[in-house]
Each structure stands twice: as C-alpha cells, then as structure tokens.
Short mmCIF file of C-alpha atoms and ligand atoms in Angstrom, two decimals:
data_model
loop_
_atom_site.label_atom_id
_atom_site.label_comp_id
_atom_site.label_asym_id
_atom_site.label_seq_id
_atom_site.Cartn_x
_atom_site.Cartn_y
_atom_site.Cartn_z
CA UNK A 159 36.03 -3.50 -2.03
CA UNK A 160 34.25 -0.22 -0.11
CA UNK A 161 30.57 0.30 -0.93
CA UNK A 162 28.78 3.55 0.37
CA UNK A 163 25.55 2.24 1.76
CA UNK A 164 22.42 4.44 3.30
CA UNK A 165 19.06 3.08 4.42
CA UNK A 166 15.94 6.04 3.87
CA UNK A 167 13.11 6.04 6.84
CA UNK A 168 11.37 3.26 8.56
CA UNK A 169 14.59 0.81 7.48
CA UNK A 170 16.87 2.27 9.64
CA UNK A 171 14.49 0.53 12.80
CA UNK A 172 16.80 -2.69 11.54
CA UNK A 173 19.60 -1.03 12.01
CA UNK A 174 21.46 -0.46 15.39
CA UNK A 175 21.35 3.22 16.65
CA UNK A 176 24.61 4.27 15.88
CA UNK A 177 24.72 3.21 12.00
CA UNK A 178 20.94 4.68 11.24
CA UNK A 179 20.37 7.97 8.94
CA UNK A 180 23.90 7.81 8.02
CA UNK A 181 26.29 7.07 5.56
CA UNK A 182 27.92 3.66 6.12
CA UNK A 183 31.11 2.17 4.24
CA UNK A 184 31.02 -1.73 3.95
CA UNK A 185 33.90 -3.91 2.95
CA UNK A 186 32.40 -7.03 0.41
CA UNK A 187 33.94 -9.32 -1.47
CA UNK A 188 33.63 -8.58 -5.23
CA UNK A 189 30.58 -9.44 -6.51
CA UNK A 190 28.08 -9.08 -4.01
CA UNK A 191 24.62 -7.87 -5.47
CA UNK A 192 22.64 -5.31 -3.66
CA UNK A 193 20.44 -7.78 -2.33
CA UNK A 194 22.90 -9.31 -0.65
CA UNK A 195 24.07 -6.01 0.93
CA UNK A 196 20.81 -5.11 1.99
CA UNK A 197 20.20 -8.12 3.95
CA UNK A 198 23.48 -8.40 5.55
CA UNK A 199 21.89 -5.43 7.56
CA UNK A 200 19.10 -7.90 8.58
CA UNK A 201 17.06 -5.54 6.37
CA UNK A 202 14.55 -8.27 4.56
CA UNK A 203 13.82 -7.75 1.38
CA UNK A 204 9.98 -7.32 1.18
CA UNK A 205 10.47 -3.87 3.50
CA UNK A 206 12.51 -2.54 0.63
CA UNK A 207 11.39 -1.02 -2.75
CA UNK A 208 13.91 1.14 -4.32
CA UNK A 209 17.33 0.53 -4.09
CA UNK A 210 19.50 3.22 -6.27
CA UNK A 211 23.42 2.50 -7.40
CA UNK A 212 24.84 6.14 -7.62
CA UNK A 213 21.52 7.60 -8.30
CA UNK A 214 19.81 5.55 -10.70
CA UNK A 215 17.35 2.26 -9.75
CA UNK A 216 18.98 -0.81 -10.06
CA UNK A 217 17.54 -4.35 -9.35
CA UNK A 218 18.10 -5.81 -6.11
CA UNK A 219 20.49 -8.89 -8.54
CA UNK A 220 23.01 -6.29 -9.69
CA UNK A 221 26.34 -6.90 -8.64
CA UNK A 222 28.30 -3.76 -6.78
CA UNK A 223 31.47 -2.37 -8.06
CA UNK A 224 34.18 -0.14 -5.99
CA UNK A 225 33.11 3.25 -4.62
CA UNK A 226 29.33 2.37 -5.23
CA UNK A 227 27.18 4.22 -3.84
CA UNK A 228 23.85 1.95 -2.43
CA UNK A 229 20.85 3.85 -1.51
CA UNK A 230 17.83 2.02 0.05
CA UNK A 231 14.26 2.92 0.20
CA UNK A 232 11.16 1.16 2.11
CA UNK A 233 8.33 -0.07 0.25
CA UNK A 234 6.15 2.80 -1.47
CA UNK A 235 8.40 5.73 0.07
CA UNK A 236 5.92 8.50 -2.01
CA UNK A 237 8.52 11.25 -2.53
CA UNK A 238 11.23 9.91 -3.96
CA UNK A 239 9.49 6.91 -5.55
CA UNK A 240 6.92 8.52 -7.37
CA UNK A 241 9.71 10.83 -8.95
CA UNK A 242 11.74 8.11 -9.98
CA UNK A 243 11.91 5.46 -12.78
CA UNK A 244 10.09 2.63 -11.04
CA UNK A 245 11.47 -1.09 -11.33
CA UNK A 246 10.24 -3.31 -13.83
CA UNK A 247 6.86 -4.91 -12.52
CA UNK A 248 6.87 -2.66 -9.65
CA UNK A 249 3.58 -1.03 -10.38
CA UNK A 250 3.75 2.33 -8.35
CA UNK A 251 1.00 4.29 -9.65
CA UNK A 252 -2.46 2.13 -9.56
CA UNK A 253 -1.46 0.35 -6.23
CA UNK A 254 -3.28 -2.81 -5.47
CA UNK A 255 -3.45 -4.57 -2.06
CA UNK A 256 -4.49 -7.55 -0.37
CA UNK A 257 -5.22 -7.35 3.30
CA UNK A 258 -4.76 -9.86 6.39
CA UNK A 259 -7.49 -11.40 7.85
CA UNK A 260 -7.16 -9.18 11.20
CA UNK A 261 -7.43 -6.10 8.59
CA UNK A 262 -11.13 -7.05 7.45
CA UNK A 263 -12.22 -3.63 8.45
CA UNK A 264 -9.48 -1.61 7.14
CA UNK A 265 -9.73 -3.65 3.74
CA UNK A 266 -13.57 -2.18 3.40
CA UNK A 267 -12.00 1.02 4.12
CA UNK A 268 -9.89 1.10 0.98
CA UNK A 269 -13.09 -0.14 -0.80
CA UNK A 270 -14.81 2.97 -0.09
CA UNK A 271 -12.03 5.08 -1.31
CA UNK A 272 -11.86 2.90 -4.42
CA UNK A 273 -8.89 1.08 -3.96
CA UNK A 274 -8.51 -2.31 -5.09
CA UNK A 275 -7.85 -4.70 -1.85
CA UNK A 276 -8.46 -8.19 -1.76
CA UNK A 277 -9.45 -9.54 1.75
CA UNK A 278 -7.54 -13.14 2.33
CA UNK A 279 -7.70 -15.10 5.69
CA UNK A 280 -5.08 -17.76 6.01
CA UNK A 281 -0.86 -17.32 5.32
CA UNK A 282 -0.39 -19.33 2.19
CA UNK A 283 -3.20 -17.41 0.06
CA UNK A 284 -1.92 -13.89 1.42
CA UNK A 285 1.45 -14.78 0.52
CA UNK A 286 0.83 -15.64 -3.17
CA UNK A 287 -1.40 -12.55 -3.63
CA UNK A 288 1.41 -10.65 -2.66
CA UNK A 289 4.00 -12.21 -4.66
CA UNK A 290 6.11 -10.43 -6.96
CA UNK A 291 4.21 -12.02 -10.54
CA UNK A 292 1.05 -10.94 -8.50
CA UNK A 293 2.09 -7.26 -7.82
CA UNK A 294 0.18 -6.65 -4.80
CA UNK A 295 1.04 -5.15 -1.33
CA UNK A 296 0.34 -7.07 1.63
CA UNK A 297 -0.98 -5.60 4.41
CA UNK A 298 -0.44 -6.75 7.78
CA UNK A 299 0.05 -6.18 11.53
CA UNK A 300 2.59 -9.23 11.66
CA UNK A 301 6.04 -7.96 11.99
CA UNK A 302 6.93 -11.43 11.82
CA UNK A 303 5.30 -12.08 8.27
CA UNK A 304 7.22 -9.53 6.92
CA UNK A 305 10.83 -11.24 7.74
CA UNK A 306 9.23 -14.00 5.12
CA UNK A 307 11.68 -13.38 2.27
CA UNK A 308 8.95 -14.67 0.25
CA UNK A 309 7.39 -11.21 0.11
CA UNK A 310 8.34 -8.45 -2.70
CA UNK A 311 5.52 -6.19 -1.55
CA UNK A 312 4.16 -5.78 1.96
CA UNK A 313 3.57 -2.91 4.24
CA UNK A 314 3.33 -3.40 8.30
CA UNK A 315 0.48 -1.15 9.38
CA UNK A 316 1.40 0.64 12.89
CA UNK A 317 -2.03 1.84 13.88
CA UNK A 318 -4.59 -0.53 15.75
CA UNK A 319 -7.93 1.88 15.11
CA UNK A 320 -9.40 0.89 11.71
CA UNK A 321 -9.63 4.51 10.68
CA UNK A 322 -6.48 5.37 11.97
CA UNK A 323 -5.26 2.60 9.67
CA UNK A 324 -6.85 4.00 6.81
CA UNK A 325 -5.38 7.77 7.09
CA UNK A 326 -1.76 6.14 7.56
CA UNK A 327 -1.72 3.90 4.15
CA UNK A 328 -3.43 6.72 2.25
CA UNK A 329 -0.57 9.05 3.17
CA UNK A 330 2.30 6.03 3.59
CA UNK A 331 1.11 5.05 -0.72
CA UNK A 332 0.33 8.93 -1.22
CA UNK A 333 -3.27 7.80 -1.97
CA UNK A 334 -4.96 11.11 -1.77
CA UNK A 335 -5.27 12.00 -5.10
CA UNK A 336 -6.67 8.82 -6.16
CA UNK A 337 -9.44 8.63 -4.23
CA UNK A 338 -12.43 7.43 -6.53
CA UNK A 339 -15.55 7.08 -4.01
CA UNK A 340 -18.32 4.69 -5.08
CA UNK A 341 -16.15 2.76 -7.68
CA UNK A 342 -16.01 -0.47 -5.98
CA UNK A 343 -18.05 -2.96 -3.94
CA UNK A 344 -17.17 -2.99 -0.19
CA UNK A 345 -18.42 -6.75 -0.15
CA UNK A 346 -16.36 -8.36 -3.07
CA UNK A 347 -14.26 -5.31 -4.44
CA UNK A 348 -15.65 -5.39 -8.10
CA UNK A 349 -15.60 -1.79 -9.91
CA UNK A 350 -19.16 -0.78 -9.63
CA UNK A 351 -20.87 -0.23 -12.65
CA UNK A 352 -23.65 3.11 -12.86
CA UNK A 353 -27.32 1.52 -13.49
CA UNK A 354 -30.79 3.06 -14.29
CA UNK A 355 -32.92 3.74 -11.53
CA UNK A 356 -36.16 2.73 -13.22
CA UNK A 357 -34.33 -0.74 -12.77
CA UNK A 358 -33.70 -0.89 -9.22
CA UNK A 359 -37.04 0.47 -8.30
CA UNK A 360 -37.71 -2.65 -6.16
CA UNK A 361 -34.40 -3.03 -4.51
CA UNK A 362 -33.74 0.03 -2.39
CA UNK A 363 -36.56 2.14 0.09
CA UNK A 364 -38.65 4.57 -1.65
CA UNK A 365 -37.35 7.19 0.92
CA UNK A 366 -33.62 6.28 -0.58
CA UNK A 367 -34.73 6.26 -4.44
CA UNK A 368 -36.40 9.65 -4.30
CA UNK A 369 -33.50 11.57 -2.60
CA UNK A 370 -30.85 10.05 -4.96
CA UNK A 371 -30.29 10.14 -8.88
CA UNK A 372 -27.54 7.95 -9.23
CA UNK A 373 -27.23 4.65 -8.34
CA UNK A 374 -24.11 2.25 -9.15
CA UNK A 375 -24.54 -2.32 -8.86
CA UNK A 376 -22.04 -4.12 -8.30
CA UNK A 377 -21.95 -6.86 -11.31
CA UNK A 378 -20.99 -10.06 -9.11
CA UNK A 379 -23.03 -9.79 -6.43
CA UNK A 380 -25.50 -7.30 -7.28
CA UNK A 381 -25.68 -4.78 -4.49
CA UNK A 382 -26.33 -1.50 -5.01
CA UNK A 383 -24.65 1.88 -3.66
CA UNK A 384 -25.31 5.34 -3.82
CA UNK A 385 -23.58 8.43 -2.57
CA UNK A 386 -24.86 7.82 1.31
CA UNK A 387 -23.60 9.86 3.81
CA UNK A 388 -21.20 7.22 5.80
CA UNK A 389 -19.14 6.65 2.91
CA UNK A 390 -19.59 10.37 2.18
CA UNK A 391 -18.64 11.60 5.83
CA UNK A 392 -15.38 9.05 5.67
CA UNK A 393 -13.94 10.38 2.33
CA UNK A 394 -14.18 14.04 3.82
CA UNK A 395 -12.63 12.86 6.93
CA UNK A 396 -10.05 10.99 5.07
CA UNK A 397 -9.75 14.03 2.83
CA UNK A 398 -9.43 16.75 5.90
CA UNK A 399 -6.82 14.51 7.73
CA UNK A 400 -4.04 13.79 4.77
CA UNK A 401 -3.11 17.23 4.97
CA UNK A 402 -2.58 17.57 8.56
CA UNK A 403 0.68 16.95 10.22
CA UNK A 404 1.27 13.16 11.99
ZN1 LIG B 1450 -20.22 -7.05 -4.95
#
C-alpha cells in the first residue's frame, strides 16, 4: 500500500538531498505503524515529536492505512506544536530539561531564566532523566547519543558558545514568554522561595542589603539571590536577541 510521507525542518538532514522538503510516496506492507515508517528513513525516533496521520496527531504505534498521509515533526517544532493537540505525556508547555555534562554552563543558563534543568554527568543517568515516564528533554552536543532509540525527548544543541546556546533553545522550545528570572537556584535548580530581609541580615554585604528590597533563598541549599545585574544584563540580552533574525 502507498503512504504520503513528509519530514518538517531539521529531519530532512537524515534524509538524502533529493527526497528532503518534499512529498514522498512509500510502498509498505500493510500494517506498518508510523514508527516504523519514520525510521525506515534512518530518522530515530527521539529527533521526532509530532507525527500527524492526515492532519491529526497520532502515536508513533498506529498502524497506516492506504492513501495516508504521514507528516513528521522534530522535537519541540514551536509553531505547529504549540497549536496542536499535544501527545499524551508529551508535556509541551512547562518544558523541563536535563543537560549533559559538557552543557554545565548552558544548564545555569536556563536556571537564570527559570527553567527547570537538571545537570547529569555520566550516560546512564542522562538517559533515564530523559526517558519518556520522566518527560524531560535531553540536551546534548552528541549527535551520536541521539541515534540511542532509548530517547523520547532530546534536542542536539548546534552552537559551541554557552550564550549562543542559550538564545538557540529559548527560540528552538519558544521559551521567551516564559522567562521567570530569579525563580530558581543556579546551584541545585530548586524554585526559590522570597524571604525577609531582617533574616538574612548576616548573610549578604551591607553594601548589597541596602540597595536591594527583595531577596529570594533557595530552600535546599540556602543561598540567597537578588535581582543583580549579571542575571539582570543576561535576561535583557536574552530578551533583545529572540526577536532578531538567525
Ligand atoms: Zn540551591
């Protein structure tokens, strides 16, 4: 039977040249669920996050009839995605990440914009955080980490420059309108909690304490933040750059 396939964006890199942004008829036995399509593109799975059956989202186990019509989107694609009736346990709109251990620095990054982004060094760990019952996005360098069909989330980040790696998975998860500044601990990613400043008196210079109201701890390890001007200079930076053209 003839199924209608077309791969959205970064996907079609899996693709040879002349079958990519088009419209491609495959011949499969009866049967065949989109997965199996998918990945007899060499598309892996954990690069993929939508897949729609003649418009509508269909999970990756449904099995393909005639003249079906298979359209497939890479993780987090923001404008169709965030439009569409996500998958069940696909959490689209709170995303949650877990970084590599060469991302250590991009992983405080999403901190400071308040996004919640666990920091794992070693494979095993990093791939159980980002399983599917665990709903969070890996983040990685490794191109070869993401061929592990293990992985139902995970995003290959392109840029090498910390910041640079910041600005591309806030626009890549279409983060800017959920950036919460000073909601989390850069040290153990906790949602900070405000405190009195009569009670951290001792803890922070006097120079500090008289030119700030509001100060936030972090409730497992303690520290305390307040609105100073690196994290303050990155979120307008982040902020001015989202809108700007790649
Ligand atoms: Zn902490």
């Amino acid at each position: 039977m003839k199924i209608l396939v077309r791969f959205y964006e970064e996907l079609n890199d899996y693709l040879p040249p002349d079958s990519r942004r088009q419209d491609l008829v495959r011949d499969v036995e009866p049967g065949t669920m989109v997965i199996q399509l998918i990945e007899s593109f060499k598309v892996p799975e954990a690069s993929v996050d939508l897949a729609l059956v003649n418009g509508t989202p269909a999970d990756f186990s449904r099995a393909l009839v005639e003249g079906d019509r298979l359209s497939v989107y890479p993780v987090f694609e923001s404008f169709d995605i965030a439009r569409t009736t996500p998958l069940p346990g696909r959490p689209l709109r709170s995303p949650r990440f877990v970084a590599a251990d060469h991302l250590g620095k991009l992983a405080k990054y999403l901190r400071m914009l308040g996004f919640d982004t666990l920091y794992i060094k070693g494979g095993d760990g990093l791939l159980f955080a980002g399983s599917r019952k665990a709903g969070r996005t890996i983040l990685s360098r490794s191109a070869r980490l993401m061929q592990n069909h293990r992985l139902t989330h995970a995003y290959r980040v392109r840029n090498e420059i910390p910041d640079r790696q910041l600005l591309e998975v806030v626009r890549r998860f279409d983060l800017s309108e959920q950036i919460r500044p000073l909601s989390r601990c850069l040290r153990c990613n906790a949602l900070l909690e405000p405190i009195e400043r009569p009670e951290i008196r001792d803890q922070v210079n006097l120079k500090i304490f008289h030119q700030h109201k509001v100060f936030y701890a972090c409730p497992h390890c303690r520290r305390i933040y307040w609105n100073g001007s690196h994290a303050a200079r990155m979120v307008d930076w982040i902020k001015g750059q989202v809108f700007l053209q790649e």
